[in-house]
Amino acid sequence: MTTYRSIQKHFMTFEQEEGVGARVRRSVGTMKQRMFSPFLMLDDFYVKHPAGFPDHPHHGQETITYVLNGMVAHEDFTGAKGVLGKGDLQFMTAGKGIVHSEIPVQMESGEACHGLQFWVDLPKDLKWCEPRYRNLRGDKIPVVRPNENLTVKVISGKSYGVDSVRDLAYTPIHMYHYLTNKAGTQWEQEFPKNFNVFMYVMKGKVSVGDQVFPEHTAVFFNTDGDAVKGEFATDDAQFAIMGGQILDQQTIQHGPFVETDRESLMKVFMNYQYGINGFERAKGWQSSIIHGITEKQVRENEAKGLYKLDHERD
């Protein structure tokens, strides 16, 4: 018999500045929810040239970027580069070290880039692995429609009998994008009991039990059940629901560097400062997109075959 998870907490997210001129609504990674193992951060971002996330480092974590509108260009100090369009995802494993740049493409329509970005902790034994990428293009995401009013994009995991693409992240993560066109549509999603689970309302209103949650609300669940269920409270509503395996380890974080003890964290700072142990290519590196990139340039680069991330999996 299925048991359903109860709500641990919920709150409305608010805009704040991040990167260079970008605006984000942050849920995980705030005073209201510092961490939620294995999740370190979730940003609902809106970014438009000249704003962006120029050259910056990471260590000991994975990032998951899901583009909902517009386009974002990516480049790192290994020479890997690419562009994510509407509906695309990138799973980036920073491992022992990466320096990269994430810059919105200047769209001819003037459209801003909108999406979600997660930071996910890596298990202790993988924090010093080699960096890698897994790209998932929007048209490759399995989609299931349990009824005429409900659509689920199965980004990672299994929903209504449909499996996702495998091996996208090292840390076990399940992620789903739920959409409806009719209020009153019910939904249900199973998760392993050793996963933390939270939901982010992207559009409209969603109810769980007798509580209704409006757009931009983050809802965190207890680990007291096998599944989460609810109902859409408005037409044309959407939410993302994520689960991740709880890591049995201490997490010490300072910005984009994540370790399991302070001594290791200090070592990472030294590595980055001196350009060693994974950061050798950081010295003097600057991305070619740091000052911006246009939609026309993207098309030209695609025609030249310049976009190919290392270890890319489409």
Short mmCIF file of C-alpha atoms in Angstrom, two decimals:
data_model
loop_
_atom_site.label_atom_id
_atom_site.label_comp_id
_atom_site.label_asym_id
_atom_site.label_seq_id
_atom_site.Cartn_x
_atom_site.Cartn_y
_atom_site.Cartn_z
CA MET A 1 0.00 0.00 0.00
CA THR A 2 1.40 3.38 -1.02
CA THR A 3 2.12 5.88 1.76
CA TYR A 4 2.34 9.58 0.95
CA ARG A 5 4.88 12.05 2.22
CA SER A 6 3.84 14.85 4.52
CA ILE A 7 4.99 18.45 4.11
CA GLN A 8 8.01 19.52 6.15
CA LYS A 9 8.00 23.22 5.21
CA HIS A 10 7.14 25.63 2.42
CA PHE A 11 7.86 29.23 1.53
CA MET A 12 7.60 31.78 -1.27
CA THR A 13 10.86 32.61 -3.04
CA PHE A 14 11.93 36.19 -3.72
CA GLU A 15 14.15 37.77 -6.34
CA GLN A 16 17.78 38.51 -5.59
CA GLU A 17 20.84 39.48 -7.62
CA GLU A 18 23.36 36.82 -8.60
CA GLY A 19 26.29 36.65 -11.01
CA VAL A 20 26.63 39.91 -12.95
CA GLY A 21 23.25 41.61 -13.13
CA ALA A 22 21.23 38.37 -13.19
CA ARG A 23 18.01 37.98 -11.19
CA VAL A 24 17.21 34.68 -9.50
CA ARG A 25 14.57 33.26 -7.17
CA ARG A 26 16.51 30.96 -4.84
CA SER A 27 14.86 28.27 -2.72
CA VAL A 28 17.55 25.80 -1.61
CA GLY A 29 20.64 27.73 -0.54
CA THR A 30 18.85 30.42 1.51
CA MET A 31 18.39 31.16 5.20
CA LYS A 32 15.00 29.42 4.97
CA GLN A 33 16.53 26.21 3.56
CA ARG A 34 20.32 26.18 3.70
CA MET A 35 20.79 22.67 2.26
CA PHE A 36 18.56 19.68 1.54
CA SER A 37 20.93 16.78 0.92
CA PRO A 38 22.08 16.22 -1.76
CA PHE A 39 20.75 19.56 -3.04
CA LEU A 40 22.88 22.62 -2.35
CA MET A 41 20.99 25.22 -4.37
CA LEU A 42 18.07 25.80 -6.72
CA ASP A 43 17.82 29.04 -8.68
CA ASP A 44 14.92 30.03 -10.90
CA PHE A 45 16.94 32.42 -13.08
CA TYR A 46 16.10 35.21 -15.51
CA VAL A 47 19.10 36.60 -17.34
CA LYS A 48 19.49 38.84 -20.37
CA HIS A 49 22.56 40.46 -21.97
CA PRO A 50 24.65 42.14 -20.62
CA ALA A 51 23.92 40.17 -17.43
CA GLY A 52 25.25 36.65 -16.98
CA PHE A 53 27.45 34.27 -15.05
CA PRO A 54 30.95 34.97 -16.38
CA ASP A 55 34.11 32.93 -15.69
CA HIS A 56 33.91 31.23 -12.28
CA PRO A 57 35.13 27.98 -10.66
CA HIS A 58 33.47 24.89 -9.16
CA HIS A 59 34.72 21.92 -7.14
CA GLY A 60 33.14 18.89 -5.49
CA GLN A 61 29.65 19.23 -6.93
CA GLU A 62 27.42 18.76 -9.98
CA THR A 63 25.27 21.41 -11.63
CA ILE A 64 22.06 20.76 -13.55
CA THR A 65 20.81 23.49 -15.88
CA TYR A 66 17.32 23.32 -17.41
CA VAL A 67 16.53 26.00 -20.00
CA LEU A 68 12.84 26.92 -20.20
CA ASN A 69 13.07 29.88 -22.59
CA GLY A 70 15.80 31.55 -24.61
CA MET A 71 19.34 30.22 -24.99
CA VAL A 72 22.47 30.08 -22.83
CA ALA A 73 26.05 29.61 -24.06
CA HIS A 74 28.60 27.64 -22.06
CA GLU A 75 32.39 27.47 -22.25
CA ASP A 76 35.09 26.11 -19.91
CA PHE A 77 38.87 26.19 -19.54
CA THR A 78 39.30 22.85 -21.32
CA GLY A 79 38.04 24.41 -24.56
CA ALA A 80 34.68 22.67 -24.36
CA LYS A 81 31.78 24.86 -25.46
CA GLY A 82 28.13 24.58 -26.42
CA VAL A 83 24.70 26.19 -26.38
CA LEU A 84 21.53 25.07 -24.62
CA GLY A 85 18.20 26.01 -26.18
CA LYS A 86 14.63 25.89 -24.96
CA GLY A 87 13.90 22.56 -23.26
CA ASP A 88 17.56 21.45 -23.11
CA LEU A 89 19.47 20.30 -20.02
CA GLN A 90 23.11 20.09 -19.08
CA PHE A 91 24.44 17.88 -16.29
CA MET A 92 27.93 19.15 -15.43
CA THR A 93 30.18 17.32 -12.99
CA ALA A 94 32.79 19.74 -11.66
CA GLY A 95 34.68 17.05 -9.75
CA LYS A 96 38.21 18.12 -8.82
CA GLY A 97 37.88 21.43 -10.61
CA ILE A 98 36.42 23.40 -13.48
CA VAL A 99 36.29 27.06 -14.47
CA HIS A 100 33.50 27.97 -16.84
CA SER A 101 31.24 30.72 -18.11
CA GLU A 102 27.45 30.71 -18.61
CA ILE A 103 26.24 33.62 -20.72
CA PRO A 104 22.74 34.27 -22.15
CA VAL A 105 22.57 34.46 -25.92
CA GLN A 106 21.44 37.84 -27.23
CA MET A 107 18.21 36.77 -28.94
CA GLU A 108 17.02 38.62 -32.02
CA SER A 109 13.54 38.65 -30.43
CA GLY A 110 14.93 40.32 -27.31
CA GLU A 111 13.81 37.35 -25.21
CA ALA A 112 15.54 36.74 -21.87
CA CYS A 113 16.94 33.35 -20.88
CA HIS A 114 14.83 31.66 -18.20
CA GLY A 115 15.55 28.37 -16.51
CA LEU A 116 16.32 26.38 -13.40
CA GLN A 117 19.78 25.55 -12.09
CA PHE A 118 20.50 23.04 -9.34
CA TRP A 119 23.72 22.51 -7.44
CA VAL A 120 24.04 18.93 -6.21
CA ASP A 121 26.60 17.58 -3.74
CA LEU A 122 28.92 14.79 -4.86
CA PRO A 123 29.64 11.74 -2.68
CA LYS A 124 32.95 12.06 -0.85
CA ASP A 125 34.70 9.44 -3.00
CA LEU A 126 33.80 11.32 -6.22
CA LYS A 127 34.74 14.87 -5.25
CA TRP A 128 38.11 14.54 -7.00
CA CYS A 129 36.84 12.85 -10.17
CA GLU A 130 37.53 14.25 -13.63
CA PRO A 131 35.05 16.88 -14.89
CA ARG A 132 32.45 15.63 -17.36
CA TYR A 133 29.22 16.66 -19.14
CA ARG A 134 25.97 14.96 -20.02
CA ASN A 135 23.67 16.96 -22.29
CA LEU A 136 20.00 16.07 -22.69
CA ARG A 137 18.28 17.81 -25.58
CA GLY A 138 14.65 18.74 -25.12
CA ASP A 139 13.42 16.52 -27.94
CA LYS A 140 15.13 13.51 -26.33
CA ILE A 141 13.36 13.81 -22.96
CA PRO A 142 10.81 10.97 -22.54
CA VAL A 143 7.28 12.35 -22.16
CA VAL A 144 4.32 10.51 -20.65
CA ARG A 145 0.68 11.62 -20.80
CA PRO A 146 -1.31 9.59 -18.23
CA ASN A 147 -4.50 11.37 -19.39
CA GLU A 148 -5.56 14.16 -21.73
CA ASN A 149 -4.94 16.83 -19.07
CA LEU A 150 -1.58 15.74 -17.65
CA THR A 151 1.91 15.78 -19.20
CA VAL A 152 5.10 14.68 -17.45
CA LYS A 153 8.61 15.24 -18.79
CA VAL A 154 10.69 12.42 -17.31
CA ILE A 155 14.09 14.10 -17.05
CA SER A 156 15.58 11.63 -14.59
CA GLY A 157 13.84 8.68 -12.90
CA LYS A 158 10.57 6.93 -13.71
CA SER A 159 7.04 8.28 -13.91
CA TYR A 160 3.81 6.47 -14.85
CA GLY A 161 5.82 3.53 -16.17
CA VAL A 162 8.17 5.59 -18.37
CA ASP A 163 11.92 5.59 -17.68
CA SER A 164 14.29 8.48 -18.27
CA VAL A 165 17.63 8.56 -20.03
CA ARG A 166 20.21 6.88 -17.76
CA ASP A 167 23.53 7.92 -16.24
CA LEU A 168 23.16 11.68 -16.42
CA ALA A 169 24.55 12.44 -12.95
CA TYR A 170 26.83 10.66 -10.50
CA THR A 171 24.64 11.49 -7.50
CA PRO A 172 21.29 9.64 -7.84
CA ILE A 173 18.76 12.33 -8.80
CA HIS A 174 15.13 12.08 -9.96
CA MET A 175 13.61 15.10 -11.69
CA TYR A 176 10.25 15.63 -13.36
CA HIS A 177 8.45 18.54 -15.04
CA TYR A 178 4.67 18.31 -14.60
CA LEU A 179 2.23 20.33 -16.76
CA THR A 180 -1.55 20.56 -17.01
CA ASN A 181 -4.20 22.39 -19.01
CA LYS A 182 -7.03 21.88 -16.53
CA ALA A 183 -7.58 22.68 -12.86
CA GLY A 184 -8.52 19.66 -10.76
CA THR A 185 -6.11 17.33 -12.57
CA GLN A 186 -4.59 14.94 -10.04
CA TRP A 187 -1.01 13.68 -10.05
CA GLU A 188 1.17 11.25 -8.13
CA GLN A 189 4.93 10.64 -8.17
CA GLU A 190 6.87 7.87 -6.44
CA PHE A 191 10.34 8.32 -4.90
CA PRO A 192 12.74 5.99 -3.06
CA LYS A 193 12.46 6.34 0.71
CA ASN A 194 16.13 7.32 1.02
CA PHE A 195 15.57 10.39 -1.20
CA ASN A 196 14.87 13.93 -0.05
CA VAL A 197 12.07 15.43 -2.18
CA PHE A 198 10.96 18.98 -2.89
CA MET A 199 8.70 20.75 -5.38
CA TYR A 200 8.94 24.14 -7.03
CA VAL A 201 5.79 25.72 -8.53
CA MET A 202 6.74 27.28 -11.85
CA LYS A 203 3.34 28.53 -13.01
CA GLY A 204 -0.20 28.71 -11.66
CA LYS A 205 -1.17 26.98 -8.40
CA VAL A 206 -0.72 23.43 -7.11
CA SER A 207 -2.35 21.84 -4.08
CA VAL A 208 -1.03 19.11 -1.79
CA GLY A 209 -3.54 17.92 0.78
CA ASP A 210 -5.55 20.93 1.93
CA GLN A 211 -2.83 23.47 1.13
CA VAL A 212 -2.61 25.48 -2.09
CA PHE A 213 0.78 26.73 -3.28
CA PRO A 214 1.08 29.61 -5.78
CA GLU A 215 3.74 30.28 -8.39
CA HIS A 216 7.34 30.56 -7.07
CA THR A 217 6.61 28.51 -3.93
CA ALA A 218 9.07 25.82 -2.79
CA VAL A 219 7.61 22.84 -0.89
CA PHE A 220 9.79 20.39 1.05
CA PHE A 221 8.62 16.94 2.08
CA ASN A 222 9.42 14.60 4.94
CA THR A 223 10.83 11.11 4.31
CA ASP A 224 7.73 9.38 5.69
CA GLY A 225 6.26 7.92 2.51
CA ASP A 226 6.78 6.28 -0.87
CA ALA A 227 5.23 9.00 -3.00
CA VAL A 228 3.92 12.55 -3.26
CA LYS A 229 0.48 13.32 -4.60
CA GLY A 230 -1.51 16.43 -5.27
CA GLU A 231 -3.79 18.33 -7.63
CA PHE A 232 -3.47 21.28 -9.97
CA ALA A 233 -5.49 24.19 -8.59
CA THR A 234 -5.49 26.29 -11.78
CA ASP A 235 -5.52 25.77 -15.53
CA ASP A 236 -2.21 25.98 -17.40
CA ALA A 237 -0.07 25.20 -14.33
CA GLN A 238 3.41 23.69 -14.07
CA PHE A 239 5.81 22.50 -11.41
CA ALA A 240 9.14 20.73 -11.11
CA ILE A 241 9.55 18.00 -8.50
CA MET A 242 13.00 16.72 -7.57
CA GLY A 243 14.37 13.95 -5.40
CA GLY A 244 17.92 13.04 -4.51
CA GLN A 245 19.64 10.34 -2.49
CA ILE A 246 20.48 11.61 0.97
CA LEU A 247 24.27 11.59 1.38
CA ASP A 248 25.63 10.30 4.69
CA GLN A 249 28.43 12.84 4.94
CA GLN A 250 29.24 16.29 6.27
CA THR A 251 28.94 19.12 3.78
CA ILE A 252 31.21 22.15 4.03
CA GLN A 253 30.50 24.76 1.36
CA HIS A 254 32.01 28.10 0.50
CA GLY A 255 30.45 29.48 -2.66
CA PRO A 256 31.12 27.08 -5.55
CA PHE A 257 33.58 24.91 -3.59
CA VAL A 258 32.09 21.95 -1.69
CA GLU A 259 33.93 19.48 0.55
CA THR A 260 33.33 17.23 3.56
CA ASP A 261 35.77 18.89 6.00
CA ARG A 262 37.45 22.26 6.42
CA GLU A 263 40.96 20.99 5.75
CA SER A 264 39.91 19.69 2.31
CA LEU A 265 38.11 22.95 1.58
CA MET A 266 41.24 24.95 2.37
CA LYS A 267 43.19 22.66 0.04
CA VAL A 268 40.75 23.46 -2.78
CA PHE A 269 41.23 27.21 -2.23
CA MET A 270 45.01 26.72 -2.44
CA ASN A 271 44.66 24.63 -5.60
CA TYR A 272 42.59 27.34 -7.27
CA GLN A 273 44.89 30.13 -6.11
CA TYR A 274 48.05 28.42 -7.38
CA GLY A 275 46.52 26.69 -10.41
CA ILE A 276 47.30 23.11 -9.38
CA ASN A 277 45.54 19.75 -8.79
CA GLY A 278 42.80 20.28 -11.37
CA PHE A 279 43.05 24.05 -11.86
CA GLU A 280 46.21 24.11 -13.99
CA ARG A 281 44.35 25.62 -16.94
CA ALA A 282 42.72 28.36 -14.86
CA LYS A 283 45.75 30.65 -14.90
CA GLY A 284 45.24 33.40 -17.43
CA TRP A 285 42.15 31.77 -18.96
CA GLN A 286 39.26 33.89 -20.15
CA SER A 287 36.22 32.61 -22.01
CA SER A 288 35.47 33.87 -25.51
CA ILE A 289 31.86 34.59 -24.47
CA ILE A 290 32.59 36.66 -21.37
CA HIS A 291 31.49 39.86 -23.15
CA GLY A 292 28.45 38.28 -24.78
CA ILE A 293 27.33 36.24 -27.78
CA THR A 294 24.57 36.87 -30.31
CA GLU A 295 22.06 34.50 -31.84
CA LYS A 296 23.70 35.14 -35.22
CA GLN A 297 27.10 34.09 -33.82
CA VAL A 298 25.55 30.93 -32.41
CA ARG A 299 24.18 29.98 -35.83
CA GLU A 300 27.56 30.67 -37.45
CA ASN A 301 29.42 28.59 -34.85
CA GLU A 302 26.94 25.73 -35.24
CA ALA A 303 27.48 25.79 -39.01
CA LYS A 304 31.23 25.50 -38.40
CA GLY A 305 30.74 22.57 -36.04
CA LEU A 306 32.37 24.40 -33.13
CA TYR A 307 29.89 23.31 -30.46
CA LYS A 308 30.76 20.01 -28.89
CA LEU A 309 31.21 19.48 -25.17
CA ASP A 310 33.61 16.79 -24.02
CA HIS A 311 31.82 13.53 -23.17
CA GLU A 312 28.59 14.96 -24.57
CA ARG A 313 25.66 12.56 -24.65
CA ASP A 314 22.70 13.63 -26.78
#
